[in-house]
XYZ file of C-alpha atoms in Angstrom:
371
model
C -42.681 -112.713 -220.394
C -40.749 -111.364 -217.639
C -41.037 -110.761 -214.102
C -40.510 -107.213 -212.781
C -40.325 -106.045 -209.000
C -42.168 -102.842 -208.067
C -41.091 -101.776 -205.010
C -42.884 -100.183 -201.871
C -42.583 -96.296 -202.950
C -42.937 -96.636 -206.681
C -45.612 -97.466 -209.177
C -44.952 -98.688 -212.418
C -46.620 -97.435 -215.653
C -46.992 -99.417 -218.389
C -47.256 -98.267 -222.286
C -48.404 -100.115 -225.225
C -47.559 -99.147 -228.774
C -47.530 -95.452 -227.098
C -50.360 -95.551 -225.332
C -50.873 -95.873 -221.659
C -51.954 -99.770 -220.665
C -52.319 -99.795 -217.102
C -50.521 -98.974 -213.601
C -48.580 -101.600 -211.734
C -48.857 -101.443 -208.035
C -46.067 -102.292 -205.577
C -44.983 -105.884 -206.053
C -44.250 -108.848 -208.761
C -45.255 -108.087 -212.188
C -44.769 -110.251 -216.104
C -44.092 -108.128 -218.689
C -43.479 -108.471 -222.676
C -39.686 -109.883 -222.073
C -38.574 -107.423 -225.284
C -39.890 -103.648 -224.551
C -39.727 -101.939 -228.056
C -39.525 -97.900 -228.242
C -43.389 -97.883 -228.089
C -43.990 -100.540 -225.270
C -41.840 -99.870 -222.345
C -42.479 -99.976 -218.158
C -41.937 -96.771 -216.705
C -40.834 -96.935 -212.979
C -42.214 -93.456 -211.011
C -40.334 -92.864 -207.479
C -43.873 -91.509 -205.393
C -41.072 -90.140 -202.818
C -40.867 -86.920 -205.009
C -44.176 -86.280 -204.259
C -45.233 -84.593 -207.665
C -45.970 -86.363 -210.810
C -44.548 -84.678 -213.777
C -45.451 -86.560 -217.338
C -45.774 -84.917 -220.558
C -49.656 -87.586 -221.213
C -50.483 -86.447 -217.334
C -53.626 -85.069 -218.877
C -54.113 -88.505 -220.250
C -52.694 -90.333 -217.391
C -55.638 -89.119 -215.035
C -58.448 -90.274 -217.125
C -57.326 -93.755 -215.850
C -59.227 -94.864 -212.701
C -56.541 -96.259 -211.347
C -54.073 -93.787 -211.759
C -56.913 -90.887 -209.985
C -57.252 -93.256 -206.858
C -53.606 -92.920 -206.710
C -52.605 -89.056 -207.577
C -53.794 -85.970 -206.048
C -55.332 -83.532 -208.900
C -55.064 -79.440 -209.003
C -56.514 -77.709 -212.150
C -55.982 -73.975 -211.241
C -57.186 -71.366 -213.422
C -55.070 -68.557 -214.977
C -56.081 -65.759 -211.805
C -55.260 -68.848 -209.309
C -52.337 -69.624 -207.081
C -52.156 -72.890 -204.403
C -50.062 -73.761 -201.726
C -49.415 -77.235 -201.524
C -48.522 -78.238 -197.803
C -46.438 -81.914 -197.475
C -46.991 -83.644 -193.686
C -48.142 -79.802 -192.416
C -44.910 -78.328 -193.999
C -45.130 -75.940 -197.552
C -43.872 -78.089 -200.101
C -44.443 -75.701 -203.083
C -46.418 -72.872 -204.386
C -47.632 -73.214 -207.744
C -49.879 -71.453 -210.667
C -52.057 -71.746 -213.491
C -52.143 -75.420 -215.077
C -52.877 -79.045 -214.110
C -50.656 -80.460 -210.987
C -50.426 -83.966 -209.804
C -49.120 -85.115 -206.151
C -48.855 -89.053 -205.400
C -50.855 -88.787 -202.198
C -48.889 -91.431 -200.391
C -46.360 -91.891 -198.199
C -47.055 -88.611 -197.334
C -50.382 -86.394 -195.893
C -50.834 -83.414 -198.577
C -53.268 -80.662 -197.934
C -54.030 -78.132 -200.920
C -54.991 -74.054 -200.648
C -56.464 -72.391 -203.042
C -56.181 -68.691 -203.593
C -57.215 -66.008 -206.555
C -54.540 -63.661 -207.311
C -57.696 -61.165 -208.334
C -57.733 -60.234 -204.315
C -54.072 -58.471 -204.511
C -53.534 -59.200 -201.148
C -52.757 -62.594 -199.762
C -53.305 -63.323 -196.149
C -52.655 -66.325 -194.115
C -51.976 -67.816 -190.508
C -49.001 -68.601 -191.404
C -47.116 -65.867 -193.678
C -44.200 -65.666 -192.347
C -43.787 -69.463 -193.003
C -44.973 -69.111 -196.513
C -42.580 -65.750 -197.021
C -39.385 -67.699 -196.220
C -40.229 -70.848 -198.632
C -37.885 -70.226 -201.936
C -40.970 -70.911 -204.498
C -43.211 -67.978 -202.798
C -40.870 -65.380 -204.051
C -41.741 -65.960 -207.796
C -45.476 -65.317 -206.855
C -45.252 -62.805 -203.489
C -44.196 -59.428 -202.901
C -44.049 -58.278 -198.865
C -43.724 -55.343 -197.033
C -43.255 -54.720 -193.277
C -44.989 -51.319 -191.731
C -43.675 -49.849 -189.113
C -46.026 -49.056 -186.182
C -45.534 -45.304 -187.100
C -46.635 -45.900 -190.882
C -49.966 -46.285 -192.958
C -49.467 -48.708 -196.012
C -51.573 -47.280 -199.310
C -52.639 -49.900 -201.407
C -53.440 -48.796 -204.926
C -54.717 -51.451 -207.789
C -54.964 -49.248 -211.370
C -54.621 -45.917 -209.513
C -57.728 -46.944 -207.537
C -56.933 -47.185 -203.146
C -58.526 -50.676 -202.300
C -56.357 -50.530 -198.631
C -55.581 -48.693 -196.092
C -53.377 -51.110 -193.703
C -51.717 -50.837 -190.486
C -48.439 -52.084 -188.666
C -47.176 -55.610 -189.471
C -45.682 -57.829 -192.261
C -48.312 -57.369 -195.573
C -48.555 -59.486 -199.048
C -49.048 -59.311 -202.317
C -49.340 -61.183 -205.414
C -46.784 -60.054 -207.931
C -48.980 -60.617 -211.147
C -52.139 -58.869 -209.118
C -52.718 -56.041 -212.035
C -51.400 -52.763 -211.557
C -50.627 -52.708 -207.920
C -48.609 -50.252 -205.938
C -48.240 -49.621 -202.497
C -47.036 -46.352 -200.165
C -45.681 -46.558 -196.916
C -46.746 -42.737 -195.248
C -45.209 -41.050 -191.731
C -47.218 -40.576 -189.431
C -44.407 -39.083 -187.218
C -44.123 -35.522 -186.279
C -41.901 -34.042 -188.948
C -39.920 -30.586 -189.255
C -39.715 -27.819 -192.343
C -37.272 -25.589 -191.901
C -37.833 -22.680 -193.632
C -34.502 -20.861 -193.897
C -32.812 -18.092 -195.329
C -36.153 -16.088 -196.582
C -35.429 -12.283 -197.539
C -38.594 -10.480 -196.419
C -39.004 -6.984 -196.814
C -41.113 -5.544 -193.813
C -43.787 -2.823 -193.882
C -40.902 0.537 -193.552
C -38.397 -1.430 -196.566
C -36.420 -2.912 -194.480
C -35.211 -5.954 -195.840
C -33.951 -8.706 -193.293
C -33.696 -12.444 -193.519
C -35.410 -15.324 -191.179
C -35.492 -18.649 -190.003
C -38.774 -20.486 -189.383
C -39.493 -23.551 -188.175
C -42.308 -26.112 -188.576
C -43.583 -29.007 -186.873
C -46.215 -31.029 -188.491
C -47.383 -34.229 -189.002
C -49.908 -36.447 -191.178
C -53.286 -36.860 -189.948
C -55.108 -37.968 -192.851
C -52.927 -40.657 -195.007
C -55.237 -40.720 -197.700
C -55.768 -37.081 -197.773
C -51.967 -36.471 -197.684
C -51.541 -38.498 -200.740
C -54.394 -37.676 -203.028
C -55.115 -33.969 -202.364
C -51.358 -33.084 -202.840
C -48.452 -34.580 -204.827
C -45.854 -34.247 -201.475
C -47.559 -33.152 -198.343
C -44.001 -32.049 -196.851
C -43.264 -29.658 -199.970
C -46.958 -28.194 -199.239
C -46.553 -27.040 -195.561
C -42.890 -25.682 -197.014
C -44.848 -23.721 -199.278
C -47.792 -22.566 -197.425
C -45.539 -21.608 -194.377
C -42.738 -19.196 -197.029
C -46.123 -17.457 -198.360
C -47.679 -16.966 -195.040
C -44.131 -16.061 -193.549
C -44.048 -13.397 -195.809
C -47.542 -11.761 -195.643
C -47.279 -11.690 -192.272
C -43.712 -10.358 -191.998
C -44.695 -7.874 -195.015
C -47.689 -5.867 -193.123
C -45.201 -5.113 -189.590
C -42.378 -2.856 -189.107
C -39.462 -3.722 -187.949
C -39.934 -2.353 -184.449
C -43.003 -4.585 -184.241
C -41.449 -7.427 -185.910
C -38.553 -7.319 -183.423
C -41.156 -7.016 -180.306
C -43.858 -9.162 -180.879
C -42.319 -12.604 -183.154
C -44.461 -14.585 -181.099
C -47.291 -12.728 -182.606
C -45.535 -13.480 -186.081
C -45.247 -17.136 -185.295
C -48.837 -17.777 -184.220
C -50.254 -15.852 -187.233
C -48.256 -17.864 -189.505
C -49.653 -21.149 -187.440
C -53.111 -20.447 -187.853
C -52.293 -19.814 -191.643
C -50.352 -23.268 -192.420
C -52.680 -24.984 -189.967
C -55.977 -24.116 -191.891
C -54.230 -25.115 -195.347
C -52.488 -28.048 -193.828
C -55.782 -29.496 -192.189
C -57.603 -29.253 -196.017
C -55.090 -32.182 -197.380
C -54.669 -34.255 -193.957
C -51.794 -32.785 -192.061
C -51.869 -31.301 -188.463
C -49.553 -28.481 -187.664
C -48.036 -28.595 -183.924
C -45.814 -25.716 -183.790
C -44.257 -23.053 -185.206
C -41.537 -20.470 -184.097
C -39.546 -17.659 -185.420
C -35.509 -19.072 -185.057
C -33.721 -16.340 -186.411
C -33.924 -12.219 -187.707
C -30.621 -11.713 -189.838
C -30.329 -7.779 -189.975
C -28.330 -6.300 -192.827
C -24.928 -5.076 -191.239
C -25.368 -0.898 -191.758
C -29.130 -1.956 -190.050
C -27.337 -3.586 -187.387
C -25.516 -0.412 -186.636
C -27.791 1.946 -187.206
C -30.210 -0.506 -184.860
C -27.444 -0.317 -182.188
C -26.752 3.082 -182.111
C -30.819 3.785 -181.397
C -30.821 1.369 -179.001
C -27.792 2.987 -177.376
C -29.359 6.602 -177.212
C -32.438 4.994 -176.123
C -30.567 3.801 -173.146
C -28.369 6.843 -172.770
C -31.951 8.810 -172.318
C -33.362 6.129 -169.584
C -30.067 6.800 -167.692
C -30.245 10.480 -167.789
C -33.496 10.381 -166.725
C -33.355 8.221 -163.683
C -30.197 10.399 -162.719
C -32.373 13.322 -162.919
C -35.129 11.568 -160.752
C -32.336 10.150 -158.391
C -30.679 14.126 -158.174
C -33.976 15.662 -157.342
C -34.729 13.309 -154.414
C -31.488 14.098 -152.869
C -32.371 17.434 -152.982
C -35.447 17.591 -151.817
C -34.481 14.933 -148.660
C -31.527 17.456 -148.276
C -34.320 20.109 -148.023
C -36.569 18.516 -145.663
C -33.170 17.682 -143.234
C -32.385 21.626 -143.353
C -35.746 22.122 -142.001
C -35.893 19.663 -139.973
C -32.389 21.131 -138.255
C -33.462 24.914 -138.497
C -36.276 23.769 -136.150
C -34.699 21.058 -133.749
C -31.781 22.974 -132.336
C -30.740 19.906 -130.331
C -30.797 17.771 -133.057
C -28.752 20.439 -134.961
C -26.032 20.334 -131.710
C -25.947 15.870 -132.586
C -25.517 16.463 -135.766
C -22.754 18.729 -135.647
C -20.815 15.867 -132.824
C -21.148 13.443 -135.561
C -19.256 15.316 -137.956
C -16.736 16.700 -135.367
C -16.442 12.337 -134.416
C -16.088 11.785 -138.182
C -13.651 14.421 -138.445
C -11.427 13.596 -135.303
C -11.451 9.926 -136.124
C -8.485 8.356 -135.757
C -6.649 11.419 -134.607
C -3.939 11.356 -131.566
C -5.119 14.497 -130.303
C -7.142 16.077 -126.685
C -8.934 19.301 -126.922
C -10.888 20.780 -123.735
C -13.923 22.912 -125.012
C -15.312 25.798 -122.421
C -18.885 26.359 -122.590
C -20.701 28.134 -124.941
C -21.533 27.335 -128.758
C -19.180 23.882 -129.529
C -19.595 24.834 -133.306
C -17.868 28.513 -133.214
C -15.091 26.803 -130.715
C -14.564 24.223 -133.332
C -14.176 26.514 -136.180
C -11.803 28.936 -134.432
C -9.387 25.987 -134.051
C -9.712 25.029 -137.777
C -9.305 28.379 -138.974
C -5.826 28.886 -140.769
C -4.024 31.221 -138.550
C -4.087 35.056 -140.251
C -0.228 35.960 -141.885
């Protein structure tokens, strides 16, 4: 015999002809002084935690060896996280696992991968440990975003904002992240021929957003390319049954037509429409002209007529003054000094007047002398 040392963090198994004898505990130990190839002493380091041995399902029928080793038989839908003095040592799967269970406090949770999702207190913790990528998946969601969870085309949730997991092997799963933020179609460049054959080209624009996540994603294939769609067609039935006078005068009437159009579509697969206005009218170029040159004549008539209005005022004020003079003679007499004073004014010049009509004296002296 000979004496082995076991020391304070290992345990030492020993075999016998192959088969597993006993375990040595920490300390002083005889042994057979020649080990052949089938009776050896096997020295295990319990500082690494984990036991790995290719008879570990043999190992653990030994009393000894249980009191010593902590034991996980997970099933083939089961995942554990194995926590080392309250920090993740490893996350492992299917199979039989065995921890030494000293120097060190181990805790052990238990999961089934058949819930897709995996929550826990600490997640983030979990996320950033190197052996949960092999069995987690994780998405962050914005606070403006629904998360779709589908498992075999089937939606089993419906989540908020936040950091969200998943196991990888879950079957069939697939997520959606969906805006819930007001979004814009532009609808540009449509040729629309209006209700006299004109044909002219506009520039609409949308604002919408998703109400109904679920609805948005199930009822249509792209909610987006749907309120595209429904707002071209209803563009152009609305644009379709107006001339282009009453196109050009009422496209606010256009644009809320058109909104209550999209809107009752839109609200049948989950999305709310918030606005909706006319940008642009594109006019051919001889339209333009021709467009221009009524407008002009229009304006040339207003004129006329207001100059007409404006000419038979001043006549019939000029009228009422004659009138007024014929019967006032003293106002007549004022107003002929105001035009002699706006006549004389500024001139270097004295004139004496006798009495008797100013007017006739005035006119003598203006009269060109006779040749």
């Amino acid at each position: 015999m000979i004496r082995k040392h076991v020391k304070q963090h290992e345990v030492g198994l020993l075999f016998r002809r192959g088969d597993f004898h006993r375990l040595l505990g920490p300390g002083d130990w005889f042994v057979p002084r020649t080990l052949t190839g089938t009776d050896k002493l096997i020295l295990v380091n319990t500082l690494e935690t984990r036991f790995e041995h290719r008879l570990l399902d043999v190992l653990v029928q030994d009393a000894a060896v249980r009191e010593r080793l902590l034991v996980v038989n997970l099933a083939e839908d089961q995942r554990a996280l194995v926590w080392r003095d309250d920090r993740l040592f490893e996350v492992i799967g299917p199979g039989r696992h065995a921890y030494w269970q000293k120097p060190f406090a181990l805790n052990i949770e238990t999961f089934r991968e058949s819930d897709v999702r995996f929550e826990h207190p600490r997640l983030n913790a979990v996320l950033s440990h190197p052996a949960a990528r092999a069995f987690l998946s994780s998405v962050d969601v914005q606070s403006h975003q629904r998360l779709l969870v589908r498992r075999g085309g089937e939606l089993i949730a419906d989540l908020g904002a936040g950091r969200h997991a998943f196991w990888n092997r879950a079957a069939s799963i697939g997520w959606q992240a969906v805006e819930l933020r007001e979004q814009v179609a532009d609808v540009a460049g449509q040729e629309i021929m209006t209700a006299d054959k004109v044909t002219l080209r506009l520039n609409l624009v949308v604002t919408w957003k998703v109400t109904d996540p679920v609805a948005a994603t199930t009822l249509v294939e792209n909610a987006a390319t749907a309120v595209y769609r429904e707002a071209q067609l209803a563009l152009r039935a609305s644009v379709g049954a107006r001339d282009l006078e009453t196109l050009l005068t009422s496209k606010d009437a256009v644009a809320d037509e058109v909104r209550a159009t999209v809107a009752r579509r839109a609200g049948e697969y989950g999305a709310s429409v918030t606005g909706v206005g006319i940008r642009d009218v594109v006019l051919p170029g001889d339209m333009k002209t021709i467009l221009n040159q009524v407008i002009e004549a229009q304006k040339q008539a207003e004129a006329n007529l207001i100059r007409r209005r404006e000419e038979t005022a001043a006549a019939r004020s000029q009228a009422n003054t004659a009138k007024l003079l014929a019967e006032n003679p003293v106002l007549l007499r004022m107003k002929e000094l105001e035009a002699l004073e706006s006549i004389l004014r500024g001139a270097k010049a004295s004139f004496v007047f006798a009495p008797g009509n100013l007017g006739e004296q005035v006119r003598s002296m203006l009269a060109a002398p006779e040749s």
